[in-house]
Coordinates of C-alpha atoms in Angstrom, one line a residue:
M1 CA 32.4 51.6 3.7
P2 CA 34.0 52.7 7.0
E3 CA 35.8 56.0 7.0
P4 CA 39.5 55.8 7.6
A5 CA 40.6 56.4 11.1
E6 CA 41.7 59.9 11.7
T7 CA 45.4 60.1 12.3
S8 CA 46.9 62.4 14.8
P9 CA 49.2 65.0 13.5
D10 CA 52.9 64.2 13.4
P11 CA 54.6 66.3 16.1
N12 CA 57.8 66.4 13.9
A13 CA 56.0 67.6 10.8
N14 CA 56.9 71.1 9.6
P15 CA 54.1 72.8 7.7
N16 CA 56.2 75.9 7.0
P17 CA 59.7 75.3 5.6
N18 CA 62.5 77.3 7.2
P19 CA 60.3 78.6 10.0
V20 CA 61.3 81.4 12.3
P21 CA 60.3 80.6 15.8
D22 CA 57.9 83.1 17.4
H23 CA 57.9 85.5 14.4
P24 CA 56.0 88.6 15.4
H25 CA 54.1 88.8 12.1
A26 CA 53.8 85.1 11.2
A27 CA 50.4 85.5 9.5
T28 CA 51.7 88.3 7.3
L29 CA 54.8 86.3 6.4
R30 CA 52.7 83.3 5.5
R31 CA 50.4 85.4 3.3
L32 CA 53.4 87.1 1.7
Q33 CA 54.8 83.7 0.8
Q34 CA 51.5 82.6 -0.7
H35 CA 51.1 85.8 -2.8
S36 CA 54.7 86.0 -4.1
G37 CA 54.0 84.2 -7.4
K38 CA 50.9 86.3 -8.0
L39 CA 52.8 89.5 -7.2
A40 CA 55.6 88.6 -9.6
A41 CA 53.1 87.9 -12.4
A42 CA 51.4 91.3 -11.7
A43 CA 54.7 93.1 -11.8
I44 CA 55.6 91.5 -15.2
A45 CA 52.1 92.4 -16.5
R46 CA 52.5 96.0 -15.4
M47 CA 56.0 96.3 -17.0
D48 CA 54.5 94.9 -20.2
E49 CA 51.7 97.5 -20.0
Q50 CA 53.7 100.6 -19.0
L51 CA 57.3 100.1 -20.2
S52 CA 57.8 100.3 -24.0
W53 CA 61.4 99.2 -23.9
Y54 CA 60.4 96.0 -22.1
R55 CA 57.8 95.2 -24.8
A56 CA 60.4 95.7 -27.5
M57 CA 63.0 93.4 -25.9
P58 CA 63.6 89.9 -27.3
P59 CA 61.9 87.1 -25.4
E60 CA 65.1 85.8 -23.8
N61 CA 65.8 89.1 -22.1
R62 CA 62.2 89.5 -21.1
S63 CA 62.4 86.1 -19.4
W64 CA 65.5 87.2 -17.5
I65 CA 63.9 90.4 -16.3
G66 CA 60.9 88.3 -15.1
L67 CA 63.2 86.1 -13.1
V68 CA 64.8 89.2 -11.6
A69 CA 61.3 90.5 -10.6
Q70 CA 60.5 87.1 -9.0
A71 CA 63.8 87.0 -7.2
G72 CA 63.2 90.5 -5.9
I73 CA 59.9 89.6 -4.4
A74 CA 61.3 86.3 -3.0
A75 CA 64.2 88.2 -1.5
F76 CA 61.8 90.6 0.1
T77 CA 59.9 87.7 1.7
E78 CA 63.1 86.3 3.1
W79 CA 64.2 89.7 4.3
F80 CA 60.9 90.2 6.0
R81 CA 61.3 86.8 7.7
R82 CA 64.8 87.7 9.1
P83 CA 65.4 91.5 8.8
E84 CA 68.3 91.3 11.2
A85 CA 70.2 88.7 9.2
P86 CA 72.9 90.2 6.9
R87 CA 72.2 89.3 3.3
A88 CA 73.7 90.3 -0.1
I89 CA 70.6 91.6 -1.8
S90 CA 72.5 92.1 -5.1
T91 CA 73.3 88.4 -5.2
D92 CA 69.8 87.4 -4.2
V93 CA 68.1 89.5 -6.8
F94 CA 70.5 90.2 -9.7
G95 CA 72.4 86.9 -9.4
T96 CA 69.6 85.1 -11.2
A97 CA 70.4 87.0 -14.5
P98 CA 73.5 86.7 -16.6
R99 CA 76.1 89.5 -16.5
E100 CA 75.3 90.4 -20.1
L101 CA 71.9 91.7 -18.9
T102 CA 73.6 94.9 -17.6
R103 CA 74.5 95.6 -21.2
A104 CA 71.0 94.7 -22.5
I105 CA 69.2 97.1 -20.2
T106 CA 70.4 100.5 -19.0
L107 CA 70.6 101.7 -15.4
R108 CA 67.6 103.9 -16.0
Q109 CA 65.6 100.9 -17.3
T110 CA 66.6 98.8 -14.3
V111 CA 65.4 101.6 -12.0
E112 CA 62.0 101.6 -13.8
M113 CA 61.8 97.9 -13.5
V114 CA 62.5 98.0 -9.8
R115 CA 60.1 100.9 -9.2
T116 CA 57.3 99.1 -11.1
T117 CA 57.8 95.9 -9.0
I118 CA 57.9 97.8 -5.7
E119 CA 54.7 99.7 -6.7
V120 CA 52.9 96.4 -7.4
V121 CA 53.9 95.0 -4.0
E122 CA 52.9 98.3 -2.3
S123 CA 49.5 98.4 -4.0
A124 CA 48.8 94.8 -2.6
I125 CA 49.8 95.5 1.0
D126 CA 46.2 95.8 2.2
E127 CA 45.5 92.4 0.6
V128 CA 48.7 90.7 1.7
A129 CA 49.2 92.0 5.2
A130 CA 47.3 90.4 8.1
P131 CA 44.9 92.7 9.9
G132 CA 46.9 95.3 11.8
D133 CA 50.2 94.6 10.0
E134 CA 49.7 97.0 7.1
A135 CA 51.9 99.7 8.5
V136 CA 54.6 97.2 9.5
L137 CA 54.7 95.6 6.0
R138 CA 54.7 99.1 4.3
E139 CA 57.6 100.2 6.4
A140 CA 59.5 97.0 5.7
L141 CA 58.9 97.5 2.0
L142 CA 60.2 101.1 2.2
V143 CA 63.4 100.0 3.9
Y144 CA 63.8 97.1 1.4
A145 CA 63.3 99.5 -1.5
R146 CA 66.2 101.5 -0.2
E147 CA 68.4 98.4 0.0
I148 CA 67.4 97.4 -3.6
A149 CA 68.3 100.9 -4.8
F150 CA 71.8 100.5 -3.3
A151 CA 72.1 97.0 -4.7
T152 CA 71.2 98.2 -8.2
A153 CA 73.8 101.0 -8.1
Q154 CA 76.4 98.5 -6.9
V155 CA 75.7 96.0 -9.7
Y156 CA 76.0 98.7 -12.4
A157 CA 79.0 100.3 -10.7
Q158 CA 80.8 96.9 -10.7
A159 CA 79.8 96.2 -14.3
A160 CA 81.0 99.7 -15.3
E161 CA 84.3 99.1 -13.5
A162 CA 84.8 95.8 -15.2
R163 CA 84.0 97.2 -18.6
G164 CA 86.3 100.2 -17.9
A165 CA 89.2 97.9 -17.0
W166 CA 88.6 95.8 -20.0
D167 CA 88.3 98.8 -22.3
A168 CA 91.5 100.2 -20.9
R169 CA 93.4 97.0 -21.6
L170 CA 91.9 96.9 -25.1
E171 CA 92.8 100.5 -25.8
S172 CA 96.3 99.9 -24.5
L173 CA 96.7 97.0 -27.0
V174 CA 95.6 99.2 -29.9
V175 CA 97.9 102.1 -29.0
N176 CA 100.8 99.8 -28.5
A177 CA 100.2 98.2 -31.8
V178 CA 100.2 101.6 -33.6
L179 CA 103.3 102.7 -31.8
S180 CA 105.2 99.5 -32.4
G181 CA 104.3 99.2 -36.1
E182 CA 102.1 96.1 -35.6
A183 CA 98.7 97.6 -36.3
D184 CA 96.6 95.2 -38.3
E185 CA 92.9 94.4 -38.9
G186 CA 92.8 93.0 -35.4
A187 CA 93.8 96.4 -34.0
V188 CA 91.1 98.0 -36.2
S189 CA 88.5 95.7 -34.8
R190 CA 89.5 96.4 -31.2
A191 CA 89.4 100.1 -31.9
A192 CA 85.9 99.7 -33.4
A193 CA 84.8 97.9 -30.2
L194 CA 86.0 101.0 -28.3
G195 CA 83.8 103.3 -30.4
W196 CA 86.4 104.4 -33.0
N197 CA 84.4 105.1 -36.2
A198 CA 87.2 105.1 -38.7
P199 CA 87.8 108.9 -39.3
D200 CA 89.5 110.0 -42.5
H201 CA 92.3 112.0 -40.9
V202 CA 94.5 110.4 -38.2
C203 CA 97.7 111.6 -36.5
V204 CA 99.7 110.5 -33.5
V205 CA 100.9 112.9 -30.7
L206 CA 103.7 111.9 -28.4
G207 CA 105.2 113.4 -25.3
N208 CA 106.2 112.8 -21.7
A209 CA 103.6 111.3 -19.4
P210 CA 103.1 113.1 -16.1
E211 CA 103.8 111.3 -12.8
G212 CA 100.8 109.9 -10.8
D213 CA 97.7 108.1 -11.8
S214 CA 97.7 107.3 -15.5
E215 CA 93.9 106.9 -15.5
L216 CA 93.6 110.5 -14.6
T217 CA 95.9 111.5 -17.4
V218 CA 93.9 109.4 -19.9
E219 CA 90.6 110.9 -18.7
A220 CA 92.1 114.5 -19.0
I221 CA 93.1 113.7 -22.6
R222 CA 89.5 112.4 -23.3
R223 CA 88.0 115.6 -21.9
A224 CA 90.3 117.8 -24.1
A225 CA 89.4 115.6 -27.1
R226 CA 85.7 116.0 -26.5
Y227 CA 86.1 119.8 -26.3
A228 CA 88.2 119.8 -29.6
K229 CA 85.7 117.4 -31.2
L230 CA 88.4 114.8 -31.8
Q231 CA 88.3 111.0 -31.4
V232 CA 91.1 109.6 -29.5
L233 CA 92.8 106.4 -28.5
T234 CA 95.2 107.1 -25.8
G235 CA 97.4 105.4 -23.2
V236 CA 100.5 105.8 -21.0
L237 CA 103.3 103.5 -22.2
G238 CA 106.2 103.6 -19.9
N239 CA 107.1 107.3 -19.6
R240 CA 105.4 108.3 -22.8
L241 CA 101.9 109.6 -23.3
V242 CA 100.6 108.5 -26.6
V243 CA 97.5 109.9 -28.3
V244 CA 96.0 108.7 -31.6
A245 CA 93.8 111.5 -32.7
G246 CA 91.0 111.0 -35.3
G247 CA 89.4 113.8 -37.2
A248 CA 92.5 116.0 -37.1
E249 CA 93.1 117.6 -40.5
D250 CA 95.7 119.9 -38.9
P251 CA 98.1 117.9 -36.7
L252 CA 99.6 121.0 -35.0
K253 CA 96.1 122.3 -34.1
A254 CA 95.2 118.9 -32.8
A255 CA 98.4 118.7 -30.7
K256 CA 97.7 122.2 -29.2
S257 CA 94.2 121.2 -28.2
L258 CA 95.5 118.1 -26.4
I259 CA 98.7 119.4 -24.9
G260 CA 97.4 120.2 -21.4
P261 CA 97.8 116.8 -19.8
F262 CA 101.3 116.2 -21.1
A263 CA 104.2 116.6 -18.7
P264 CA 106.9 119.3 -19.3
G265 CA 109.1 118.6 -22.3
P266 CA 108.7 118.3 -26.0
V267 CA 105.4 117.2 -27.6
V268 CA 105.6 116.0 -31.2
A269 CA 102.8 115.6 -33.7
G270 CA 103.2 113.1 -36.5
P271 CA 101.9 113.7 -40.0
V272 CA 98.2 113.2 -40.9
V273 CA 97.4 109.8 -42.4
G274 CA 94.3 108.3 -43.9
D275 CA 93.3 105.6 -41.4
L276 CA 94.3 103.7 -38.2
L277 CA 96.3 101.1 -40.2
S278 CA 98.5 104.0 -41.6
A279 CA 98.8 105.6 -38.1
T280 CA 102.0 103.6 -37.5
R281 CA 103.7 105.9 -40.0
S282 CA 102.6 108.9 -38.0
A283 CA 103.6 107.3 -34.8
Q284 CA 107.1 106.4 -36.0
A285 CA 107.6 109.9 -37.3
A286 CA 106.5 111.4 -33.9
A287 CA 108.7 109.0 -32.0
A288 CA 111.7 109.9 -34.2
G289 CA 111.0 113.5 -33.7
L290 CA 110.7 113.1 -29.9
R291 CA 114.2 111.5 -29.9
A292 CA 115.6 114.2 -32.0
C293 CA 114.1 117.1 -30.2
A294 CA 117.2 117.4 -27.9
A295 CA 119.1 118.7 -31.0
W296 CA 116.7 121.7 -31.3
P297 CA 116.4 123.2 -27.8
D298 CA 114.3 126.1 -29.1
A299 CA 111.8 124.0 -30.9
P300 CA 108.2 125.1 -30.4
R301 CA 105.9 123.1 -28.2
P302 CA 104.1 121.3 -29.7
V303 CA 106.2 120.8 -32.9
L304 CA 105.5 118.9 -36.1
A305 CA 107.6 115.8 -36.7
D306 CA 108.2 117.1 -40.3
D307 CA 109.7 120.3 -38.9
L308 CA 112.3 118.1 -37.2
L309 CA 113.4 116.4 -40.5
P310 CA 117.0 117.7 -40.4
E311 CA 117.5 116.6 -36.7
R312 CA 115.8 113.3 -37.4
A313 CA 118.1 112.7 -40.4
M314 CA 121.2 113.5 -38.4
A315 CA 119.9 111.1 -35.7
S316 CA 119.9 108.3 -38.4
D317 CA 116.2 108.3 -39.1
P318 CA 116.1 106.7 -42.6
T319 CA 112.6 108.0 -43.3
A320 CA 113.6 111.6 -42.6
R321 CA 116.7 111.2 -44.8
A322 CA 114.6 109.8 -47.6
L323 CA 112.0 112.5 -47.3
L324 CA 114.6 115.3 -47.5
V325 CA 116.1 113.8 -50.6
E326 CA 112.8 113.0 -52.3
E327 CA 110.9 116.1 -51.4
I328 CA 113.7 118.8 -51.6
Y329 CA 116.7 117.6 -53.5
R330 CA 115.1 115.6 -56.3
P331 CA 112.5 118.4 -57.2
L332 CA 115.3 120.9 -57.3
E333 CA 117.4 118.6 -59.4
E334 CA 114.5 118.1 -61.8
A335 CA 113.9 121.8 -62.0
G336 CA 117.3 122.4 -63.5
S337 CA 120.9 122.7 -62.3
A338 CA 120.7 126.5 -62.0
L339 CA 118.4 126.2 -58.9
L340 CA 120.7 123.7 -57.2
E341 CA 123.8 125.7 -57.9
T342 CA 122.3 129.0 -56.9
L343 CA 120.9 127.6 -53.6
S344 CA 124.2 125.9 -52.8
V345 CA 126.3 129.1 -53.4
Y346 CA 123.7 131.2 -51.6
L347 CA 124.0 129.1 -48.5
E348 CA 127.8 128.9 -48.7
Q349 CA 127.9 132.7 -48.9
A350 CA 126.1 133.1 -45.6
S351 CA 122.8 133.9 -47.3
S352 CA 124.2 136.9 -49.1
L353 CA 122.5 137.9 -52.3
E354 CA 125.4 140.0 -53.5
G355 CA 128.0 137.4 -52.5
A356 CA 126.1 134.7 -54.4
A357 CA 125.6 136.9 -57.4
R358 CA 129.4 137.6 -57.6
M359 CA 130.3 133.9 -57.3
L360 CA 127.7 133.1 -60.0
F361 CA 128.5 136.1 -62.3
V362 CA 124.9 137.0 -62.4
H363 CA 122.8 140.0 -61.3
P364 CA 121.4 139.9 -57.7
N365 CA 117.9 140.0 -59.1
T366 CA 118.6 136.8 -60.9
V367 CA 119.7 135.2 -57.6
R368 CA 116.6 136.6 -55.9
Y369 CA 114.3 135.1 -58.7
R370 CA 116.0 131.7 -58.5
L371 CA 115.6 131.6 -54.7
R372 CA 111.9 132.4 -55.0
R373 CA 111.7 129.4 -57.4
V374 CA 113.4 127.3 -54.8
T375 CA 110.7 128.2 -52.4
D376 CA 108.0 127.4 -54.9
V377 CA 109.5 124.0 -55.7
T378 CA 110.3 122.9 -52.2
G379 CA 108.1 124.9 -49.8
W380 CA 111.1 125.9 -47.8
S381 CA 112.4 129.5 -48.0
P382 CA 116.2 130.0 -48.2
S383 CA 115.9 133.4 -46.5
D384 CA 114.5 131.8 -43.3
V385 CA 117.2 130.6 -41.0
R386 CA 115.4 127.4 -40.0
S387 CA 114.4 126.6 -43.6
A388 CA 118.0 127.3 -44.8
F389 CA 119.3 124.7 -42.3
T390 CA 116.8 122.1 -43.6
L391 CA 117.7 122.9 -47.2
R392 CA 121.4 122.6 -46.5
I393 CA 120.9 119.1 -44.9
A394 CA 118.8 118.1 -47.9
L395 CA 121.6 119.1 -50.3
I396 CA 124.2 117.2 -48.4
L397 CA 122.0 114.1 -48.3
G398 CA 121.2 114.4 -51.9
R399 CA 124.8 114.6 -52.9
L400 CA 125.6 111.6 -50.8
T401 CA 122.7 109.7 -52.3
D402 CA 124.0 110.3 -55.8
G403 CA 127.1 108.5 -54.7
A404 CA 125.4 105.7 -52.7
P405 CA 121.7 105.2 -53.3
L406 CA 119.5 106.1 -50.3
S407 CA 116.4 104.0 -50.1
R408 CA 113.2 104.7 -48.2
P409 CA 112.6 102.0 -45.5

């Protein structure tokens, strides 16, 4: 059987796709292309051998990491072909994997993956490079490794920025829900996604927000919270700085530890509640206290919302009015008419024991004893000027309530 006639080569045929005319290291480039698959397989095998976190990963993530390793070697080949051409290495290498991979593996793990792949390629230089091109290929790999390092940092920085922006929006939604009284299970879920682990003691601190970058203010609150060992959800809403503090058994102590980033002006801490859903009550008390602070120019900074009950009541806060009646007037009423009468006369007589005793036709020691009972029953001392003011407002509201029932909202 005759042999087929030998055909002449097609002058238009292109044995090397995407050639670069007159490439100074064409032989090395050709061998690099031929070895790329083998190098990728070797890199994956070495990761499996040396990196315990890689072995522990689910198959899906391992496959994505393998694609990233292959893309990295392919990108190096293309970069060696045209080192002068501007290329987005982060797109070439990391664009093959989904964005979720930055959550699945840490920056440290990514650095280990890149280092392992680079080491595999470096160890094969003598085999891959054409005779005399070893130094050229090694230098090219060194420069490429630097570019990959920058690209890795860029990918994780962009992912961190995106997560930070999303977390900030999520945190703002939670804080706004607490302040507006719309906190529900959805807000609790969002808080959990931000790392809130449902502490038993929660309070809300309100004050004026400083001018300037709100992100810097939020970060300053977080630093103060870490130092005080508190969990916080915080945000700047309009001209207010709102902090939901978790793990705060003493709201005044918590407010003092967080007060640094607040702008000048009153800072009010709401009462401690049991969980995030109940934090609305603390937030509403703090907001009412912040509005009423103007009536007490000498109020301490920070101040408890409960210490502003009389001002809040006079500013038409129904919760404060109800608390004064239920926690001061009613207990005194139940303790007997003598306490109410003695307290009323004592306050009308400008806090004079002798004057009250004369009006009541009793010994001053009897007045003194009854006033101590008032303190025991209510927690407010009639001999203290501020407490006496609170007690007086509570008596007024109690008497009004007896005429027209005052209900808690």
